[in-house]
GROMACS .gro file of C-alpha atoms in nm:
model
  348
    1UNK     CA    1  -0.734   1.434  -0.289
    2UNK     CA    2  -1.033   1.336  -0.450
    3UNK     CA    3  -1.252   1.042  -0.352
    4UNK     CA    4  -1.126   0.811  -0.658
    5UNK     CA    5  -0.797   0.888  -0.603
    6UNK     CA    6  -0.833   0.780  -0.212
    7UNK     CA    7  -0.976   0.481  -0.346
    8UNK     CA    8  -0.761   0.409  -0.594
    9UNK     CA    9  -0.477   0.441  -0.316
   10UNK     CA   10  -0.630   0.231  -0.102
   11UNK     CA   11  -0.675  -0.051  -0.342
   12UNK     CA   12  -0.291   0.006  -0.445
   13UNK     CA   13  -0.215  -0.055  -0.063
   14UNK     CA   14  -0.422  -0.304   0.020
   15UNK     CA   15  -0.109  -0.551   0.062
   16UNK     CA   16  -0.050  -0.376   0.391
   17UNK     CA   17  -0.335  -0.480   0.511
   18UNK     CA   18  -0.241  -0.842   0.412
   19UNK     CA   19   0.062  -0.848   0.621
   20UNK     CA   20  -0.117  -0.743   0.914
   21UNK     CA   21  -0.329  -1.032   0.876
   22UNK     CA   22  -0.057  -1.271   0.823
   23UNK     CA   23   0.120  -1.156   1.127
   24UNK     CA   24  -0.184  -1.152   1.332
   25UNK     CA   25  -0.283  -1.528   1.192
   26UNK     CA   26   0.117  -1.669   1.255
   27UNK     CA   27   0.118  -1.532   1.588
   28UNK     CA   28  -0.164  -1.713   1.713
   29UNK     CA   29  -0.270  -1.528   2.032
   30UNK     CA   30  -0.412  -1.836   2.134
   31UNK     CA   31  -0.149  -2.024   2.179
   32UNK     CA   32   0.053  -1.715   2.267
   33UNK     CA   33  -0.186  -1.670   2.582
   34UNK     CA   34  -0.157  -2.077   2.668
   35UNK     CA   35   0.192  -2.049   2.694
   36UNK     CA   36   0.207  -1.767   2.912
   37UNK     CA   37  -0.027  -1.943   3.158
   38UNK     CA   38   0.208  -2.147   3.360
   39UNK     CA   39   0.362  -1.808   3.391
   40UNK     CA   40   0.097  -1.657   3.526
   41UNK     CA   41  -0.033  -1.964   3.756
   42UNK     CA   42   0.328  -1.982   3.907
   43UNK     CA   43   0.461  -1.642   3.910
   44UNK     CA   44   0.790  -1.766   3.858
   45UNK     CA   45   0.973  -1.793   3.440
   46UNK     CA   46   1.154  -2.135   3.502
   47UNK     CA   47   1.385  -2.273   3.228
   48UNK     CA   48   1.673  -2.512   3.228
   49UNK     CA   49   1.929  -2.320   3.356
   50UNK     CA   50   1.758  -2.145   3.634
   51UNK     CA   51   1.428  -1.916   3.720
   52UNK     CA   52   1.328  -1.571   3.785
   53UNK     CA   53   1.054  -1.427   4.020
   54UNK     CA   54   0.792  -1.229   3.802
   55UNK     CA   55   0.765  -0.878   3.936
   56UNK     CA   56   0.404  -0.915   4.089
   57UNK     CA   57   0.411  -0.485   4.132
   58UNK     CA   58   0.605  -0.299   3.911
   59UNK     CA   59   0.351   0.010   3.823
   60UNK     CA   60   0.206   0.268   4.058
   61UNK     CA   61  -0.124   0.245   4.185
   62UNK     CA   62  -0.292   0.376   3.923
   63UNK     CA   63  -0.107   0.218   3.650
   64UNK     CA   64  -0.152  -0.160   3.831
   65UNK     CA   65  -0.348  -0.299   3.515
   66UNK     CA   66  -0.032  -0.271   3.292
   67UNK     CA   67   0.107  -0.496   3.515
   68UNK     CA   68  -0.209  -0.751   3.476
   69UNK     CA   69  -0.171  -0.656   3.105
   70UNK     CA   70   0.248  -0.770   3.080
   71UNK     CA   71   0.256  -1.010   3.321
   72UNK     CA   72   0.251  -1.258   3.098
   73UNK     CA   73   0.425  -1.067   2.778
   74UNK     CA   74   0.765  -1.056   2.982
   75UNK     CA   75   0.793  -1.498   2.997
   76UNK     CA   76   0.718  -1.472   2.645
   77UNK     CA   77   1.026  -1.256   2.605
   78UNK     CA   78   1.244  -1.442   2.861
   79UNK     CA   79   1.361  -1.737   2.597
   80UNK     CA   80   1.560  -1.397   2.388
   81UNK     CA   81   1.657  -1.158   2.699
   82UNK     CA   82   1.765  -1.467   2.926
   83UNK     CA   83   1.950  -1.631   2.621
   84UNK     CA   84   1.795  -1.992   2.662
   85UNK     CA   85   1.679  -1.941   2.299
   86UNK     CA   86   2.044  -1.879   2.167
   87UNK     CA   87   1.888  -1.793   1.811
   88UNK     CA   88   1.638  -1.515   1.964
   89UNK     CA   89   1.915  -1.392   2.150
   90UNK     CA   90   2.052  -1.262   1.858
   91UNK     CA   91   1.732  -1.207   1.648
   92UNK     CA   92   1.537  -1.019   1.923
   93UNK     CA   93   1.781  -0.802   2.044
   94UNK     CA   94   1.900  -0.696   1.671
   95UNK     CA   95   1.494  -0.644   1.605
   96UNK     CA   96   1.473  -0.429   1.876
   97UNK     CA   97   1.722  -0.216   1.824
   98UNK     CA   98   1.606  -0.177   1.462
   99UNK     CA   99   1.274  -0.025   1.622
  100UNK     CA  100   1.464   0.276   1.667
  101UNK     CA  101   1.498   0.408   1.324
  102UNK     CA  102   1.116   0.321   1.270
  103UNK     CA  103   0.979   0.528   1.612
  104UNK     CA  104   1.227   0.808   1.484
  105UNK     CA  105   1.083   0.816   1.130
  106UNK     CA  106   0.707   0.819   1.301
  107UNK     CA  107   0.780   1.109   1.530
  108UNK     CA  108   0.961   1.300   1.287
  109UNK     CA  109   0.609   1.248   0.995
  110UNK     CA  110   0.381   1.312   1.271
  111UNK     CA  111   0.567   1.691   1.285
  112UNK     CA  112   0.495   1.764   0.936
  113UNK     CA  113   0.280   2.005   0.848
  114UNK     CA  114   0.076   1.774   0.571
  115UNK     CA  115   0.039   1.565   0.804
  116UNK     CA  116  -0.168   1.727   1.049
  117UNK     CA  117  -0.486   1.570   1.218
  118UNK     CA  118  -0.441   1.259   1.038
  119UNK     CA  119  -0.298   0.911   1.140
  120UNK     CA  120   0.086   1.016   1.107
  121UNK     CA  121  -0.017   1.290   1.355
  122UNK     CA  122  -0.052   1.041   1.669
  123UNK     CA  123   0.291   0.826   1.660
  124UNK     CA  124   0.211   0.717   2.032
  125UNK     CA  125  -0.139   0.566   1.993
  126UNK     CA  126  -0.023   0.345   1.720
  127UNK     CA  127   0.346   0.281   1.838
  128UNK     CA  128   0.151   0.163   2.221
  129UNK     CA  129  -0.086  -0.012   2.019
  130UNK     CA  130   0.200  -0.197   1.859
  131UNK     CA  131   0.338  -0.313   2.208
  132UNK     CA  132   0.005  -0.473   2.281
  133UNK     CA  133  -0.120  -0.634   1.948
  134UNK     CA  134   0.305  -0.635   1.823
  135UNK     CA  135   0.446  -0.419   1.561
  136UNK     CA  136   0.420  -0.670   1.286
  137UNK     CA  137   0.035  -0.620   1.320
  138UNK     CA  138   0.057  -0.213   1.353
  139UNK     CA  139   0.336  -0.072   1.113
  140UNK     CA  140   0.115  -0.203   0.830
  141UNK     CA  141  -0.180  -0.073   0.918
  142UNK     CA  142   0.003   0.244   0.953
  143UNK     CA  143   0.147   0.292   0.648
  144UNK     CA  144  -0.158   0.169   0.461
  145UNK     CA  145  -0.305   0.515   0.615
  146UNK     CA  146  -0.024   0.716   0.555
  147UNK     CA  147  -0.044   0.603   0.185
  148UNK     CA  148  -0.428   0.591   0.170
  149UNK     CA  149  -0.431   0.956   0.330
  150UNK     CA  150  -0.140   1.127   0.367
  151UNK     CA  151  -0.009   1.365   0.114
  152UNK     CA  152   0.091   1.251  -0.195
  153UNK     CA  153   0.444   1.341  -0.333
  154UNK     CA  154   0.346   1.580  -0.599
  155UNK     CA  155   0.138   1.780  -0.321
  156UNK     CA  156   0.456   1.824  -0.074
  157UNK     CA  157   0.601   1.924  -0.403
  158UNK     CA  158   0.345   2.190  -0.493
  159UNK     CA  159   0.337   2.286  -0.095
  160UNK     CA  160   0.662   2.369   0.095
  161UNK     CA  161   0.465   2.482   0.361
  162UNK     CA  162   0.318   2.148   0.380
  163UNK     CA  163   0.655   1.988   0.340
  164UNK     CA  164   0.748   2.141   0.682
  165UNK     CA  165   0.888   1.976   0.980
  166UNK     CA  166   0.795   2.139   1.273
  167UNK     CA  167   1.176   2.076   1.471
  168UNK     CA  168   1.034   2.237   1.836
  169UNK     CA  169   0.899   1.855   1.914
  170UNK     CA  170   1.196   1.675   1.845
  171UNK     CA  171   1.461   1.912   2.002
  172UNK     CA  172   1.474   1.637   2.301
  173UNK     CA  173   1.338   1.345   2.110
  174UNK     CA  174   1.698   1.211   2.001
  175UNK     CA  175   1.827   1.140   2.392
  176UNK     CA  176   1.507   1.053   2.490
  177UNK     CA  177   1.465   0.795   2.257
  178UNK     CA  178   1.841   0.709   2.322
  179UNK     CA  179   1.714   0.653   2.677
  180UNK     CA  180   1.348   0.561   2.697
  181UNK     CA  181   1.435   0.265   2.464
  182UNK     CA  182   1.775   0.226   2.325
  183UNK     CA  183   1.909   0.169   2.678
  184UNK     CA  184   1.662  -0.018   2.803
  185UNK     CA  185   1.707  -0.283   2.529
  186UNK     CA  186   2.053  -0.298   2.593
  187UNK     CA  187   1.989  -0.404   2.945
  188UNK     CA  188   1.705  -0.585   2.871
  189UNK     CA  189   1.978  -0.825   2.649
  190UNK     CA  190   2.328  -0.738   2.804
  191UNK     CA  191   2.285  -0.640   3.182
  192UNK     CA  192   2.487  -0.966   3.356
  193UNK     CA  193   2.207  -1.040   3.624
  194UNK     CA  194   1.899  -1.190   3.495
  195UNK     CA  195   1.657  -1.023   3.755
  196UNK     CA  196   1.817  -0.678   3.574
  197UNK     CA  197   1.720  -0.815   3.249
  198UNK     CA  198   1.341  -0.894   3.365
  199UNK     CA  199   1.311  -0.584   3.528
  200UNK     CA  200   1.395  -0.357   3.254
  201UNK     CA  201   1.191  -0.576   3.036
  202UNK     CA  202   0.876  -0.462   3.257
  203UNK     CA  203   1.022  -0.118   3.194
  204UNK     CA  204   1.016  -0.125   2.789
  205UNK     CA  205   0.663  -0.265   2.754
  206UNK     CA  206   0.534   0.082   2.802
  207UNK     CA  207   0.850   0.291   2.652
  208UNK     CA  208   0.649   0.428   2.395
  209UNK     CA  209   0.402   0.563   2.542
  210UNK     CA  210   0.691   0.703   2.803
  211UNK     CA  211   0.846   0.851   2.520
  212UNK     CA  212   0.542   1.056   2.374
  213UNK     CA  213   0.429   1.245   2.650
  214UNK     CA  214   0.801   1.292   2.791
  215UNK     CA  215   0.860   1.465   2.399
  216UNK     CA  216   0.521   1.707   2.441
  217UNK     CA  217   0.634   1.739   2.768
  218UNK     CA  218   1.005   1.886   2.711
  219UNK     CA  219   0.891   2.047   2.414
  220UNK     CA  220   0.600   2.265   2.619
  221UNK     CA  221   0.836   2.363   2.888
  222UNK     CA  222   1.170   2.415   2.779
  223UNK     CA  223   1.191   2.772   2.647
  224UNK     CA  224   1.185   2.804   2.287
  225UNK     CA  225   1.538   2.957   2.263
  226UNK     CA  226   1.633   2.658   2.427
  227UNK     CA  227   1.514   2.440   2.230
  228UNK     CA  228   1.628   2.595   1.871
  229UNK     CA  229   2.008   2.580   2.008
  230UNK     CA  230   2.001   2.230   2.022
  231UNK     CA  231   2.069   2.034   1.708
  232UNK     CA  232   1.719   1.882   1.577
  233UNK     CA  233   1.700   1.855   1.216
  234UNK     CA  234   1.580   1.454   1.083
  235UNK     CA  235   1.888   1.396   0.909
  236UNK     CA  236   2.067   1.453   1.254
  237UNK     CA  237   1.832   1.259   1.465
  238UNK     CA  238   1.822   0.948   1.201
  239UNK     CA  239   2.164   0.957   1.156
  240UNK     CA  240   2.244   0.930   1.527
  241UNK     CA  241   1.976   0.641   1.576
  242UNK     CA  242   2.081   0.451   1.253
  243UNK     CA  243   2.446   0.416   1.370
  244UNK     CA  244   2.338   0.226   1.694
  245UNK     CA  245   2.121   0.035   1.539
  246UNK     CA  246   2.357  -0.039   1.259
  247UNK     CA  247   2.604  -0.114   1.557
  248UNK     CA  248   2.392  -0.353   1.705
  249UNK     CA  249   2.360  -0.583   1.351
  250UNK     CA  250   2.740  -0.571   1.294
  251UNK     CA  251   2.786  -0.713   1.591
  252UNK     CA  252   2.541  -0.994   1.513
  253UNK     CA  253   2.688  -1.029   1.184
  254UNK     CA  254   3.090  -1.047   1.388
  255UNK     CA  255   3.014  -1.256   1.665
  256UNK     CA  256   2.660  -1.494   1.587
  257UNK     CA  257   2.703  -1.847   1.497
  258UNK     CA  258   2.404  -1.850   1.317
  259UNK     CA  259   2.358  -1.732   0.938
  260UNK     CA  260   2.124  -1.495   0.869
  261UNK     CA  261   1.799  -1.748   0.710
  262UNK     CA  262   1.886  -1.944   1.068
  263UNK     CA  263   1.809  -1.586   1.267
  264UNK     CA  264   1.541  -1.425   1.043
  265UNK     CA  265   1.370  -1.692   0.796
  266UNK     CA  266   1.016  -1.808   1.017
  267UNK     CA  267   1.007  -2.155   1.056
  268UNK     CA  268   0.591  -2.246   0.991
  269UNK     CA  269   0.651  -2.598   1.077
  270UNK     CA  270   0.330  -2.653   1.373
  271UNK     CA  271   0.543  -2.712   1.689
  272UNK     CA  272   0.365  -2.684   2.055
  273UNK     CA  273   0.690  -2.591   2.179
  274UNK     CA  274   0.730  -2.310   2.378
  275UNK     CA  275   1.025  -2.207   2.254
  276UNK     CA  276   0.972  -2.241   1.889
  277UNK     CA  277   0.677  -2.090   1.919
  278UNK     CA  278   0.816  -1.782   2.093
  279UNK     CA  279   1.064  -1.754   1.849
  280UNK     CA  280   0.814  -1.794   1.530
  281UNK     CA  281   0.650  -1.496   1.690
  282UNK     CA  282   0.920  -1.285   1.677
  283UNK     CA  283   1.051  -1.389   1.364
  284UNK     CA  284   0.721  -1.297   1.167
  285UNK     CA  285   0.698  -0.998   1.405
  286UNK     CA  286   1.076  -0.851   1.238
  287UNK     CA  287   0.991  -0.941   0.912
  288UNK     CA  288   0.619  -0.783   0.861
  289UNK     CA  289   0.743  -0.473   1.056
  290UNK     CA  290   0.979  -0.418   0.804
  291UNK     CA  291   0.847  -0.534   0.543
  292UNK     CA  292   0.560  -0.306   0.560
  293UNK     CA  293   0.822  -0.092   0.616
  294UNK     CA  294   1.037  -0.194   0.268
  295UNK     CA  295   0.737  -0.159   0.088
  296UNK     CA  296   0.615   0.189   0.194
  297UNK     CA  297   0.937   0.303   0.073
  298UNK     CA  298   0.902   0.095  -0.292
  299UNK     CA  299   0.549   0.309  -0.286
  300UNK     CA  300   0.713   0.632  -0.172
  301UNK     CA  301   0.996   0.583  -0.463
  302UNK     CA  302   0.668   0.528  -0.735
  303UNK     CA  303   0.529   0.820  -0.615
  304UNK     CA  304   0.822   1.034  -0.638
  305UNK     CA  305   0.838   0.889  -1.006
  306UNK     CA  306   0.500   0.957  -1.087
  307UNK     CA  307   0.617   1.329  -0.984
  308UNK     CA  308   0.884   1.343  -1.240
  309UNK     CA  309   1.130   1.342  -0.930
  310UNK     CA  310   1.336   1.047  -0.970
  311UNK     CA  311   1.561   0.996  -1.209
  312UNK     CA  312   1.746   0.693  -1.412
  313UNK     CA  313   2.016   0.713  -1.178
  314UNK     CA  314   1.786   0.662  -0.853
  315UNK     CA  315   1.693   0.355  -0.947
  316UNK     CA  316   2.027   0.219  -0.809
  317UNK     CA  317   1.837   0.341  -0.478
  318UNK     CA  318   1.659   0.063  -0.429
  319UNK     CA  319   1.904  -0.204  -0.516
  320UNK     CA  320   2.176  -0.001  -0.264
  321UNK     CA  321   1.908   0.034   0.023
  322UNK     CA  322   1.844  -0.423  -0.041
  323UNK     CA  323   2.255  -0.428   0.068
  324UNK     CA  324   2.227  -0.152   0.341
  325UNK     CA  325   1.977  -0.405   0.505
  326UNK     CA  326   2.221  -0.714   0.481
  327UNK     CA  327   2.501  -0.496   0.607
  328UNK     CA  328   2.384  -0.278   0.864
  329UNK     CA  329   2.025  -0.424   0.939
  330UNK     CA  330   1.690  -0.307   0.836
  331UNK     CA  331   1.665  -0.031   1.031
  332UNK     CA  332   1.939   0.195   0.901
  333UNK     CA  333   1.850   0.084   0.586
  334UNK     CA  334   1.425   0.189   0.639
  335UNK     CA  335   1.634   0.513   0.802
  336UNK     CA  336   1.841   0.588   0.469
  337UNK     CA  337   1.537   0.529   0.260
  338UNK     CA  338   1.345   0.824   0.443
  339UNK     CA  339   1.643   1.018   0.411
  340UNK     CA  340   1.682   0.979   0.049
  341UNK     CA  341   1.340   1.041  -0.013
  342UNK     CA  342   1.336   1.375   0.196
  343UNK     CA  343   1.588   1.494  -0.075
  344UNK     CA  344   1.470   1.431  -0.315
  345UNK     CA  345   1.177   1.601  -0.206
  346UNK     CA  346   1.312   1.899  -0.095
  347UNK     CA  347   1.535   1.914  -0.434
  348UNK     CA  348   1.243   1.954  -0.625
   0.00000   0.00000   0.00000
């Protein structure tokens, strides 16, 4: 790829980079950090309904700075996982679980071939990041280099060698995500005792990280025989991940009092509320993560069409992948997208 063309790409994907600033600017780490204080200066998350201890030790010795690092993160998150916040309740814990699809989709890029040595190639520095600075700030910034410098359509199309996923790193990856993070939000949200909730709350901060070098791990020391009889293919790991995530936003949909704009619209009014504030955070967290995520797969569909690979039926795509996101929640839908666009792809 040619300088001009880089540069050319980057300019096309420069509104990435403007919804990492938003998210960065609506967050407000300011105020984020001023809120956490009286958590910090008491030790103790304190609400209406009752209190929890914060874990003053939860890493090992030579970890004890993460727990400097989250000590205040996990109040911020106690209005959603204790439920005193009934609408982050159900917007949290439906955002989380959407993660799932988009940490899948990252390991499985980071295995292909074209992708080597670039940005797509280290899925746990940017997913960590993400925990730190949030997601809404990251997954942007991460698919503006993907676009900017990954390889283009027509060159995965000219190079099946470069089209190649590598499946000997994600022979484990499906149950490890499955436990490293999809059961750790679940009893982050659902476990009955609130001190269960809190402590598994500790225990996510750091999940991705947890979940990268547990996948190099497995896939170093389990024999390779092992590892090829166990079914690893993306289509099998996606569609695994997308049906509990889909899971997840049906039961929203069933059994939340709240319409959708009342769970996932950001309110901007100023408010020094705790609470509101909180739940702005998360709010514009969910929708720049996938939004970033919406539109690297509007960019990925143009430059499948610039390839001569999508036809006048595909268009539908994009209009069928809007109601997949009402129906069974953004991340299947940022899951089926992939998938579509690995076929088309490999049809070529």
């Amino acid at each position: 790829m040619g300088l001009q063309s880089t540069l050319l790409r980057a300019l096309a994907a420069a509104p990435f980079l403007a919804i990492t600033y938003f998210c960065h600017k609506t967050i407000d780490i300011d105020k984020l950090l001023a809120n956490e204080l009286p958590f910090r200066e008491t030790g103790t998350i304190a609400w209406d309904g009752g209190s929890v201890a914060i874990l003053p030790r939860f890493h090992p010795a030579p970890l004890r700075f993460l727990d400097e690092l989250f000590y205040g993160t996990v109040g911020t998150f106690s209005p959603s996982t204790f439920g005193y916040d009934s609408i982050s309740w159900w917007q949290t814990f439906t955002f989380l679980m959407d993660l799932g699809p988009l940490y899948a989709v990252f390991m499985i890029e980071s295995c292909r071939a074209g992708n080597a040595f670039r940005a797509a190639y280290i899925p746990t520095v940017f997913l960590t990041a993400a925990q730190i600075l949030t997601a809404g700030v990251v997954a942007p910034i991460c698919f503006f280099l993907n676009l900017v410098f990954g390889p283009t359509a027509s060159e995965l199309v000219k190079s099946p060698s470069r089209r190649s996923i590598n499946n000997k790193y994600l022979a484990f990856y499906l149950p490890l995500l499955l436990a490293l993070h999809t059961a750790e939000i679940l009893a982050m949200f659902l476990a009955p005792d609130f001190n269960t909730r809190h402590y598994w709350t500790y225990a996510w901060q750091m999940t991705p990280l947890w979940l990268g070098i547990a996948t190099f791990v497995t896939a170093n020391i389990v024999p390779e025989s092992l590892c090829a009889s166990i079914p690893s293919s993306p289509r099998f790991i996606l569609a695994l991940v997308a049906q509990t995530t889909a899971g997840a936003w049906v039961y929203m949909l069933a059994r939340s009092p709240y319409s959708l704009a009342e769970l996932y619209v950001p309110d901007f009014t100023p408010s020094d509320s705790f609470v509101l504030h909180t739940r702005l955070v998360l709010q514009t967290d969910q929708v720049c993560t996938f939004g970033a995520a919406a539109l690297w797969l509007v960019y990925s569909f143009l430059d499948l069409a610039i390839s001569g690979l999508v036809t006048a039926a595909d268009w539908a795509v994009l209009g069928g992948l809007l109601s997949t996101g009402v129906v069974l929640g953004p991340g299947s839908a940022f899951a089926l997208g992939w998938l579509w666009r690995e076929t088309k792809l490999k049809s070529s």
